[in-house]
Amino acid sequence: MALTVGIDLCDDYTMVYVSGAEAPEYMPTVICREKKNEYWYIGEEAYRKALSGQGVLTDKLVSLMKKEGRSTVGGRTYTSVELCTVFLRMAIETALGEQTIADIDRLCLVLHRPDRLLMDTVSEALAEMGLKKGSFRIASHAEAFMHYVLKGDKELYNNLVGLYDLSEDSFSYYEFRVIRGLSRLNASCEGTDLEEAFHLDVLKTDSGRKLADHIIAECARKLMDKKIFSSVFLTGKGFEDLEWAEEFKEYICRRKRVIYEDGLFARGAEIYAAKELSGANEDILMLCDSRMTSEIGMNVIVAGRQSRLVLAPAGIPWYGYSAHVEFIPYRQDGIEIDIYPSDRHKSRISRTVGLKELELPVRPERCTRISMDLSLIGQSDMEIRLRDMGFGEFFPATGAEIVSEMDF
């Protein structure tokens, strides 16, 4: 059986779900190295070693990677990539049991929010572990939630679907919907980090539990009032025991199904990995923070007819995406690129990259060939690279090149 793995990597915890397992493997996102020997511990064992004075602990690994930080232990300095590689390798090996990383056919790792620099660091760490390029994906919590819901009973998403994630010190809400009536079924998901977040330590007292219950109940009323939901999902350590949340439960259970799922994001990541391994074409256009919500293209003339060239379609994962095209400009000083949002209530956006900056030599019309590389560096950011390729032996390439970053 093909082995697929889903990983939910957060600052406070990490969950690893292996296909066929009953439950995800849970561990705090901390790593500890012995002071005298290069021997590593992760999770709860890392805490124990640090408390005993035998090792040096590094926590908040995700924040460390965002800052491209370093940690010094025993006279040696480790980069965030090195620490992430060690942590992820040990976390995956713990979840695999008797199997090995070499047995993994496909893996998906999800982050709370997509961040290109963080995704670069994690991608480098996964590659250092020996995973082949193309065998893993990096996505967001929102996307993992979408895959999880779409894998289930369709009655769960006839209308809106809500998700509350209550972790050690964060409280997030996600809203998922399927838009019907279009040529292709659209699904979208948006996530919000709620300001009303609180540390789970408040649940240790009666007064704290009562206050926390009222806070999240009020949040639910503001977020869900006058909306029709088919289902509401709960995940995160804070919802493992709901005896403290009577007011919240009473509100969200009205006329809808409420489901608690331990490790929902890791499970959704594994579903995505399995789908990628099967090579199944997506019959639903998925729109979220780790996917494009707009189509990028340009108008061109092919065989005498005007046509639209799509450079980046809506719904694709933006991380790592690039496109290459070569063309011959005709009576124009710049390249106009159009962005069409999937939301029909939003207007088309145009961005222009000037050709004058290439400082091309004087040539007859249609005797210049331009190479253009488009790279997505965010959901609404792209890099355009133009390069002069000349035109055959008579008009050699100058090697001139310009790079432009633009948002949309």
CSV table of C-alpha atoms in Angstrom, one decimal:
chain,number,residue,atom,x,y,z
A,1,MET,CA,0.0,0.0,0.0
A,2,ALA,CA,1.2,3.5,-0.9
A,3,LEU,CA,2.3,5.3,2.3
A,4,THR,CA,1.1,8.9,2.6
A,5,VAL,CA,1.8,11.2,5.5
A,6,GLY,CA,0.1,14.5,6.6
A,7,ILE,CA,1.9,16.9,9.0
A,8,ASP,CA,0.5,19.8,10.9
A,9,LEU,CA,3.5,22.0,12.0
A,10,CYS,CA,2.8,24.8,14.5
A,11,ASP,CA,4.8,26.8,17.0
A,12,ASP,CA,3.3,25.0,20.0
A,13,TYR,CA,2.5,21.5,18.7
A,14,THR,CA,3.1,19.2,15.7
A,15,MET,CA,0.8,16.3,14.6
A,16,VAL,CA,1.9,13.6,12.2
A,17,TYR,CA,-0.8,11.4,10.6
A,18,VAL,CA,0.2,8.3,8.7
A,19,SER,CA,-2.2,6.6,6.3
A,20,GLY,CA,-4.0,3.8,8.0
A,21,ALA,CA,-3.2,4.9,11.5
A,22,GLU,CA,-6.0,5.2,14.1
A,23,ALA,CA,-4.9,8.7,15.3
A,24,PRO,CA,-2.2,11.3,14.6
A,25,GLU,CA,1.0,11.4,16.6
A,26,TYR,CA,1.0,14.5,18.8
A,27,MET,CA,4.1,16.2,20.2
A,28,PRO,CA,5.1,19.7,21.4
A,29,THR,CA,7.3,21.5,18.7
A,30,VAL,CA,10.4,21.6,20.8
A,31,ILE,CA,13.9,20.1,20.3
A,32,CYS,CA,16.7,19.6,22.9
A,33,ARG,CA,20.3,18.7,22.4
A,34,GLU,CA,22.5,17.2,25.0
A,35,LYS,CA,25.1,19.7,26.3
A,36,LYS,CA,28.1,17.4,25.8
A,37,ASN,CA,27.0,15.1,22.9
A,38,GLU,CA,25.2,15.7,19.7
A,39,TYR,CA,22.1,13.6,20.7
A,40,TRP,CA,18.7,15.0,20.1
A,41,TYR,CA,15.3,14.8,21.8
A,42,ILE,CA,11.9,16.2,20.7
A,43,GLY,CA,8.5,16.7,22.3
A,44,GLU,CA,7.9,15.8,25.9
A,45,GLU,CA,11.2,14.0,26.2
A,46,ALA,CA,12.9,17.2,25.1
A,47,TYR,CA,11.2,19.0,28.0
A,48,ARG,CA,12.3,16.3,30.5
A,49,LYS,CA,16.0,16.5,29.4
A,50,ALA,CA,16.0,20.3,29.6
A,51,LEU,CA,14.5,20.3,33.0
A,52,SER,CA,17.0,17.8,34.3
A,53,GLY,CA,19.8,20.1,33.1
A,54,GLN,CA,21.2,17.6,30.6
A,55,GLY,CA,20.3,19.5,27.5
A,56,VAL,CA,19.5,22.9,25.9
A,57,LEU,CA,16.0,23.4,24.7
A,58,THR,CA,14.8,25.3,21.6
A,59,ASP,CA,11.1,26.0,21.2
A,60,LYS,CA,9.0,28.1,18.9
A,61,LEU,CA,10.7,26.5,15.9
A,62,VAL,CA,8.2,27.9,13.4
A,63,SER,CA,8.9,31.5,14.7
A,64,LEU,CA,12.6,30.7,14.6
A,65,MET,CA,12.4,29.6,10.9
A,66,LYS,CA,10.4,32.7,10.0
A,67,LYS,CA,13.3,34.9,11.3
A,68,GLU,CA,15.9,32.6,9.8
A,69,GLY,CA,17.2,32.3,13.4
A,70,ARG,CA,19.9,30.2,14.9
A,71,SER,CA,20.5,28.3,18.1
A,72,THR,CA,23.9,27.7,19.7
A,73,VAL,CA,24.4,24.5,21.7
A,74,GLY,CA,27.7,23.1,23.0
A,75,GLY,CA,29.8,25.6,21.1
A,76,ARG,CA,28.1,24.9,17.8
A,77,THR,CA,25.5,27.1,16.0
A,78,TYR,CA,22.6,25.4,14.2
A,79,THR,CA,20.5,27.1,11.5
A,80,SER,CA,16.8,26.9,11.6
A,81,VAL,CA,16.9,24.6,8.6
A,82,GLU,CA,19.1,22.1,10.5
A,83,LEU,CA,16.9,22.2,13.6
A,84,CYS,CA,13.8,21.8,11.5
A,85,THR,CA,15.3,18.8,9.6
A,86,VAL,CA,16.2,17.0,12.8
A,87,PHE,CA,12.8,17.7,14.4
A,88,LEU,CA,10.8,16.6,11.4
A,89,ARG,CA,12.9,13.5,10.8
A,90,MET,CA,12.4,12.4,14.4
A,91,ALA,CA,8.7,13.3,14.5
A,92,ILE,CA,8.0,11.4,11.3
A,93,GLU,CA,10.1,8.4,12.4
A,94,THR,CA,8.1,8.3,15.7
A,95,ALA,CA,4.8,8.2,13.8
A,96,LEU,CA,6.0,5.6,11.3
A,97,GLY,CA,7.0,3.1,13.9
A,98,GLU,CA,8.5,0.1,12.1
A,99,GLN,CA,8.4,1.8,8.7
A,100,THR,CA,11.0,4.2,7.5
A,101,ILE,CA,11.0,7.6,5.7
A,102,ALA,CA,12.1,5.7,2.5
A,103,ASP,CA,8.6,4.0,2.6
A,104,ILE,CA,6.8,7.4,2.1
A,105,ASP,CA,5.4,7.8,-1.3
A,106,ARG,CA,3.8,11.2,-0.7
A,107,LEU,CA,3.8,13.8,2.1
A,108,CYS,CA,1.9,17.0,2.7
A,109,LEU,CA,2.9,19.5,5.5
A,110,VAL,CA,0.6,22.3,6.5
A,111,LEU,CA,1.3,25.5,8.2
A,112,HIS,CA,-1.1,27.8,10.0
A,113,ARG,CA,-0.7,30.5,7.4
A,114,PRO,CA,1.3,30.2,4.1
A,115,ASP,CA,4.6,32.3,4.2
A,116,ARG,CA,7.0,32.0,1.4
A,117,LEU,CA,10.2,32.2,3.4
A,118,LEU,CA,8.9,29.8,6.0
A,119,MET,CA,7.8,27.4,3.2
A,120,ASP,CA,11.3,27.6,1.6
A,121,THR,CA,12.9,26.6,5.0
A,122,VAL,CA,10.5,23.7,5.5
A,123,SER,CA,10.9,22.6,1.9
A,124,GLU,CA,14.7,22.6,2.3
A,125,ALA,CA,14.4,20.6,5.5
A,126,LEU,CA,12.2,18.0,3.8
A,127,ALA,CA,14.6,17.7,1.0
A,128,GLU,CA,17.5,17.2,3.4
A,129,MET,CA,15.6,14.3,4.9
A,130,GLY,CA,15.8,12.5,1.6
A,131,LEU,CA,12.3,13.2,0.2
A,132,LYS,CA,12.5,13.6,-3.5
A,133,LYS,CA,11.5,16.9,-5.0
A,134,GLY,CA,7.9,16.7,-6.2
A,135,SER,CA,7.0,14.0,-3.6
A,136,PHE,CA,5.8,16.6,-1.0
A,137,ARG,CA,3.5,19.6,-0.8
A,138,ILE,CA,3.3,22.5,1.6
A,139,ALA,CA,-0.1,24.0,2.2
A,140,SER,CA,-2.1,25.8,4.8
A,141,HIS,CA,-4.6,24.9,7.5
A,142,ALA,CA,-7.4,26.3,5.4
A,143,GLU,CA,-6.5,24.0,2.5
A,144,ALA,CA,-6.2,21.0,4.8
A,145,PHE,CA,-9.7,21.7,6.1
A,146,MET,CA,-11.0,21.9,2.6
A,147,HIS,CA,-9.6,18.5,1.7
A,148,TYR,CA,-10.9,17.0,4.9
A,149,VAL,CA,-14.5,18.3,4.4
A,150,LEU,CA,-14.6,17.4,0.7
A,151,LYS,CA,-13.6,13.9,1.4
A,152,GLY,CA,-16.6,13.4,3.7
A,153,ASP,CA,-20.4,13.2,3.3
A,154,LYS,CA,-21.8,15.8,0.9
A,155,GLU,CA,-24.6,16.6,3.4
A,156,LEU,CA,-21.9,18.1,5.6
A,157,TYR,CA,-21.3,20.9,3.1
A,158,ASN,CA,-24.7,21.6,1.5
A,159,ASN,CA,-24.5,25.0,3.2
A,160,LEU,CA,-21.7,26.7,5.1
A,161,VAL,CA,-19.2,24.8,7.2
A,162,GLY,CA,-17.5,26.3,10.2
A,163,LEU,CA,-14.4,25.3,12.0
A,164,TYR,CA,-13.1,26.4,15.4
A,165,ASP,CA,-9.5,25.6,16.3
A,166,LEU,CA,-8.6,26.2,20.0
A,167,SER,CA,-4.9,25.6,20.7
A,168,GLU,CA,-2.6,26.5,23.6
A,169,ASP,CA,-2.6,30.2,23.0
A,170,SER,CA,-4.5,30.7,19.7
A,171,PHE,CA,-8.1,30.7,18.7
A,172,SER,CA,-9.0,30.6,15.0
A,173,TYR,CA,-12.1,30.3,12.9
A,174,TYR,CA,-12.5,29.0,9.3
A,175,GLU,CA,-15.5,29.2,7.0
A,176,PHE,CA,-15.9,26.9,4.1
A,177,ARG,CA,-18.5,27.1,1.3
A,178,VAL,CA,-19.2,25.4,-2.0
A,179,ILE,CA,-20.5,27.6,-4.8
A,180,ARG,CA,-22.7,25.9,-7.2
A,181,GLY,CA,-24.3,27.0,-10.4
A,182,LEU,CA,-21.0,27.8,-12.2
A,183,SER,CA,-19.5,25.8,-15.1
A,184,ARG,CA,-17.2,24.3,-12.5
A,185,LEU,CA,-17.9,23.7,-8.8
A,186,ASN,CA,-16.0,26.3,-6.7
A,187,ALA,CA,-15.0,25.8,-3.1
A,188,SER,CA,-13.5,28.5,-0.9
A,189,CYS,CA,-12.3,28.8,2.6
A,190,GLU,CA,-11.1,31.8,4.7
A,191,GLY,CA,-9.5,31.7,8.1
A,192,THR,CA,-9.4,34.3,10.8
A,193,ASP,CA,-7.2,34.5,13.9
A,194,LEU,CA,-9.6,35.8,16.7
A,195,GLU,CA,-8.5,38.5,19.0
A,196,GLU,CA,-10.3,36.8,21.8
A,197,ALA,CA,-7.7,34.0,22.1
A,198,PHE,CA,-6.7,32.9,25.6
A,199,HIS,CA,-4.1,30.5,27.0
A,200,LEU,CA,-5.6,27.2,28.0
A,201,ASP,CA,-4.3,27.6,31.6
A,202,VAL,CA,-7.4,29.7,32.3
A,203,LEU,CA,-9.5,26.5,32.1
A,204,LYS,CA,-7.8,25.2,35.3
A,205,THR,CA,-10.2,27.3,37.5
A,206,ASP,CA,-14.0,27.4,37.6
A,207,SER,CA,-14.1,31.2,37.1
A,208,GLY,CA,-11.7,30.9,34.1
A,209,ARG,CA,-13.8,28.2,32.5
A,210,LYS,CA,-16.9,30.2,32.8
A,211,LEU,CA,-15.3,33.3,31.3
A,212,ALA,CA,-13.7,31.3,28.5
A,213,ASP,CA,-17.1,29.7,27.7
A,214,HIS,CA,-18.8,33.1,27.5
A,215,ILE,CA,-16.0,34.5,25.3
A,216,ILE,CA,-16.1,31.8,22.7
A,217,ALA,CA,-19.9,31.7,22.7
A,218,GLU,CA,-20.0,35.4,22.0
A,219,CYS,CA,-17.5,34.9,19.2
A,220,ALA,CA,-19.7,32.2,17.7
A,221,ARG,CA,-22.8,34.5,17.8
A,222,LYS,CA,-20.9,37.3,16.0
A,223,LEU,CA,-19.4,34.9,13.3
A,224,MET,CA,-22.4,32.7,12.6
A,225,ASP,CA,-25.5,34.9,13.3
A,226,LYS,CA,-28.1,34.8,10.4
A,227,LYS,CA,-26.0,32.3,8.4
A,228,ILE,CA,-27.1,28.8,7.5
A,229,PHE,CA,-24.6,26.1,8.4
A,230,SER,CA,-24.7,22.4,7.5
A,231,SER,CA,-22.0,21.5,10.0
A,232,VAL,CA,-19.5,22.9,12.5
A,233,PHE,CA,-16.1,21.2,13.2
A,234,LEU,CA,-14.0,21.6,16.3
A,235,THR,CA,-10.3,20.8,16.7
A,236,GLY,CA,-7.4,21.7,18.9
A,237,LYS,CA,-6.4,20.8,22.4
A,238,GLY,CA,-8.9,23.2,24.0
A,239,PHE,CA,-11.8,21.2,22.6
A,240,GLU,CA,-10.7,17.8,23.8
A,241,ASP,CA,-13.0,18.1,26.7
A,242,LEU,CA,-16.1,20.3,26.2
A,243,GLU,CA,-17.6,20.1,29.6
A,244,TRP,CA,-16.5,23.6,30.3
A,245,ALA,CA,-18.1,25.1,27.2
A,246,GLU,CA,-21.9,24.7,27.9
A,247,GLU,CA,-22.9,28.1,26.5
A,248,PHE,CA,-20.8,27.7,23.4
A,249,LYS,CA,-22.1,24.1,22.8
A,250,GLU,CA,-25.7,25.2,23.3
A,251,TYR,CA,-25.4,27.8,20.5
A,252,ILE,CA,-23.4,25.9,17.9
A,253,CYS,CA,-25.5,22.7,18.2
A,254,ARG,CA,-28.7,24.4,17.0
A,255,ARG,CA,-30.0,22.9,13.8
A,256,LYS,CA,-26.5,21.7,12.6
A,257,ARG,CA,-24.1,18.8,13.1
A,258,VAL,CA,-21.2,19.4,15.3
A,259,ILE,CA,-18.1,17.2,15.0
A,260,TYR,CA,-14.9,17.1,17.0
A,261,GLU,CA,-11.9,15.8,15.1
A,262,ASP,CA,-8.5,15.3,16.8
A,263,GLY,CA,-5.7,16.3,14.4
A,264,LEU,CA,-8.0,17.5,11.7
A,265,PHE,CA,-5.4,19.5,9.8
A,266,ALA,CA,-2.9,16.6,9.8
A,267,ARG,CA,-5.7,14.3,8.5
A,268,GLY,CA,-6.6,16.8,5.8
A,269,ALA,CA,-3.0,17.1,4.8
A,270,GLU,CA,-2.8,13.2,4.4
A,271,ILE,CA,-6.0,13.3,2.3
A,272,TYR,CA,-4.3,15.8,0.0
A,273,ALA,CA,-1.1,13.7,-0.2
A,274,ALA,CA,-3.1,10.7,-1.1
A,275,LYS,CA,-5.0,12.6,-3.8
A,276,GLU,CA,-1.8,13.9,-5.2
A,277,LEU,CA,-0.3,10.3,-5.3
A,278,SER,CA,-3.4,9.0,-7.1
A,279,GLY,CA,-3.0,11.6,-9.8
A,280,ALA,CA,-6.7,12.3,-9.7
A,281,ASN,CA,-7.8,15.5,-11.4
A,282,GLU,CA,-9.6,18.0,-9.1
A,283,ASP,CA,-13.1,18.5,-10.3
A,284,ILE,CA,-13.6,21.4,-7.9
A,285,LEU,CA,-11.9,24.7,-8.1
A,286,MET,CA,-10.3,25.2,-4.7
A,287,LEU,CA,-9.7,28.8,-3.5
A,288,CYS,CA,-7.9,29.6,-0.2
A,289,ASP,CA,-4.8,31.3,1.1
A,290,SER,CA,-2.3,28.6,-0.3
A,291,ARG,CA,-4.0,28.6,-3.7
A,292,MET,CA,-4.5,31.3,-6.4
A,293,THR,CA,-7.8,33.1,-6.2
A,294,SER,CA,-7.2,34.9,-9.5
A,295,GLU,CA,-6.2,33.9,-13.0
A,296,ILE,CA,-3.1,35.6,-14.5
A,297,GLY,CA,-2.8,35.9,-18.3
A,298,MET,CA,-2.0,38.2,-21.2
A,299,ASN,CA,-3.5,38.9,-24.6
A,300,VAL,CA,-1.5,37.5,-27.5
A,301,ILE,CA,-1.9,37.0,-31.3
A,302,VAL,CA,-1.4,33.5,-32.5
A,303,ALA,CA,-1.6,32.7,-36.2
A,304,GLY,CA,-3.2,36.1,-36.9
A,305,ARG,CA,-5.9,35.7,-34.2
A,306,GLN,CA,-6.1,37.4,-30.9
A,307,SER,CA,-6.1,35.0,-28.0
A,308,ARG,CA,-5.7,34.9,-24.2
A,309,LEU,CA,-2.7,33.1,-22.9
A,310,VAL,CA,-3.2,31.9,-19.3
A,311,LEU,CA,0.1,32.1,-17.3
A,312,ALA,CA,-1.3,31.0,-14.0
A,313,PRO,CA,-4.8,29.6,-13.6
A,314,ALA,CA,-7.0,30.2,-10.5
A,315,GLY,CA,-7.0,27.3,-8.0
A,316,ILE,CA,-3.4,26.2,-8.4
A,317,PRO,CA,-1.0,26.1,-5.4
A,318,TRP,CA,1.0,29.3,-5.7
A,319,TYR,CA,4.0,28.1,-3.8
A,320,GLY,CA,6.7,27.0,-6.2
A,321,TYR,CA,4.7,27.8,-9.3
A,322,SER,CA,6.4,29.3,-12.4
A,323,ALA,CA,5.6,29.7,-16.1
A,324,HIS,CA,7.8,30.4,-19.1
A,325,VAL,CA,6.8,31.9,-22.4
A,326,GLU,CA,8.6,33.4,-25.4
A,327,PHE,CA,7.1,36.0,-27.7
A,328,ILE,CA,7.8,38.7,-30.3
A,329,PRO,CA,6.6,42.2,-29.3
A,330,TYR,CA,5.0,44.3,-32.0
A,331,ARG,CA,4.6,48.0,-31.7
A,332,GLN,CA,4.6,48.1,-27.9
A,333,ASP,CA,6.7,49.5,-25.2
A,334,GLY,CA,5.6,47.1,-22.5
A,335,ILE,CA,4.0,43.8,-21.6
A,336,GLU,CA,0.5,44.1,-20.1
A,337,ILE,CA,-0.5,41.3,-17.8
A,338,ASP,CA,-4.1,40.9,-16.7
A,339,ILE,CA,-5.4,39.5,-13.4
A,340,TYR,CA,-9.0,38.2,-13.3
A,341,PRO,CA,-10.2,37.5,-9.7
A,342,SER,CA,-12.5,34.5,-9.3
A,343,ASP,CA,-14.8,36.6,-7.3
A,344,ARG,CA,-17.0,38.1,-9.9
A,345,HIS,CA,-17.7,41.2,-7.7
A,346,LYS,CA,-14.0,42.2,-8.1
A,347,SER,CA,-12.7,44.0,-11.1
A,348,ARG,CA,-9.9,43.0,-13.5
A,349,ILE,CA,-6.4,44.3,-12.6
A,350,SER,CA,-3.7,45.1,-15.1
A,351,ARG,CA,0.1,45.3,-14.5
A,352,THR,CA,2.6,46.5,-17.1
A,353,VAL,CA,6.3,45.6,-17.4
A,354,GLY,CA,8.2,48.1,-19.5
A,355,LEU,CA,10.5,47.0,-22.3
A,356,LYS,CA,12.5,50.2,-22.5
A,357,GLU,CA,14.4,49.2,-19.4
A,358,LEU,CA,16.0,46.4,-21.5
A,359,GLU,CA,17.7,49.1,-23.5
A,360,LEU,CA,17.4,47.0,-26.7
A,361,PRO,CA,19.4,48.0,-29.8
A,362,VAL,CA,17.4,49.4,-32.7
A,363,ARG,CA,15.9,46.5,-34.7
A,364,PRO,CA,13.2,46.2,-37.4
A,365,GLU,CA,9.7,45.4,-36.1
A,366,ARG,CA,9.2,41.7,-35.3
A,367,CYS,CA,12.9,41.1,-35.1
A,368,THR,CA,13.2,40.8,-31.3
A,369,ARG,CA,12.3,37.8,-29.3
A,370,ILE,CA,11.6,38.1,-25.5
A,371,SER,CA,11.8,35.4,-22.9
A,372,MET,CA,9.5,35.9,-20.0
A,373,ASP,CA,9.5,33.9,-16.7
A,374,LEU,CA,6.7,34.4,-14.2
A,375,SER,CA,7.1,33.1,-10.6
A,376,LEU,CA,4.5,33.3,-8.0
A,377,ILE,CA,5.9,34.5,-4.7
A,378,GLY,CA,2.6,34.8,-2.8
A,379,GLN,CA,-1.1,34.6,-3.3
A,380,SER,CA,-1.1,38.2,-4.7
A,381,ASP,CA,2.6,38.7,-5.6
A,382,MET,CA,4.6,37.7,-8.6
A,383,GLU,CA,8.0,38.2,-10.1
A,384,ILE,CA,8.4,38.8,-13.8
A,385,ARG,CA,11.8,38.3,-15.5
A,386,LEU,CA,12.3,39.5,-19.1
A,387,ARG,CA,15.3,38.7,-21.1
A,388,ASP,CA,16.4,39.7,-24.7
A,389,MET,CA,16.9,36.6,-26.9
A,390,GLY,CA,17.7,38.5,-30.1
A,391,PHE,CA,16.4,37.1,-33.4
A,392,GLY,CA,18.6,34.5,-35.1
A,393,GLU,CA,22.1,35.1,-36.4
A,394,PHE,CA,21.3,38.6,-37.8
A,395,PHE,CA,20.2,40.1,-34.4
A,396,PRO,CA,22.2,38.4,-31.6
A,397,ALA,CA,20.9,38.4,-28.1
A,398,THR,CA,22.3,41.2,-25.9
A,399,GLY,CA,21.8,39.3,-22.6
A,400,ALA,CA,19.9,42.3,-21.2
A,401,GLU,CA,17.5,41.3,-18.4
A,402,ILE,CA,15.1,43.0,-16.0
A,403,VAL,CA,13.3,41.6,-13.0
A,404,SER,CA,10.1,43.2,-11.6
A,405,GLU,CA,8.1,42.3,-8.5
A,406,MET,CA,4.5,43.4,-8.4
A,407,ASP,CA,1.4,42.7,-6.3
A,408,PHE,CA,-2.2,42.5,-7.5
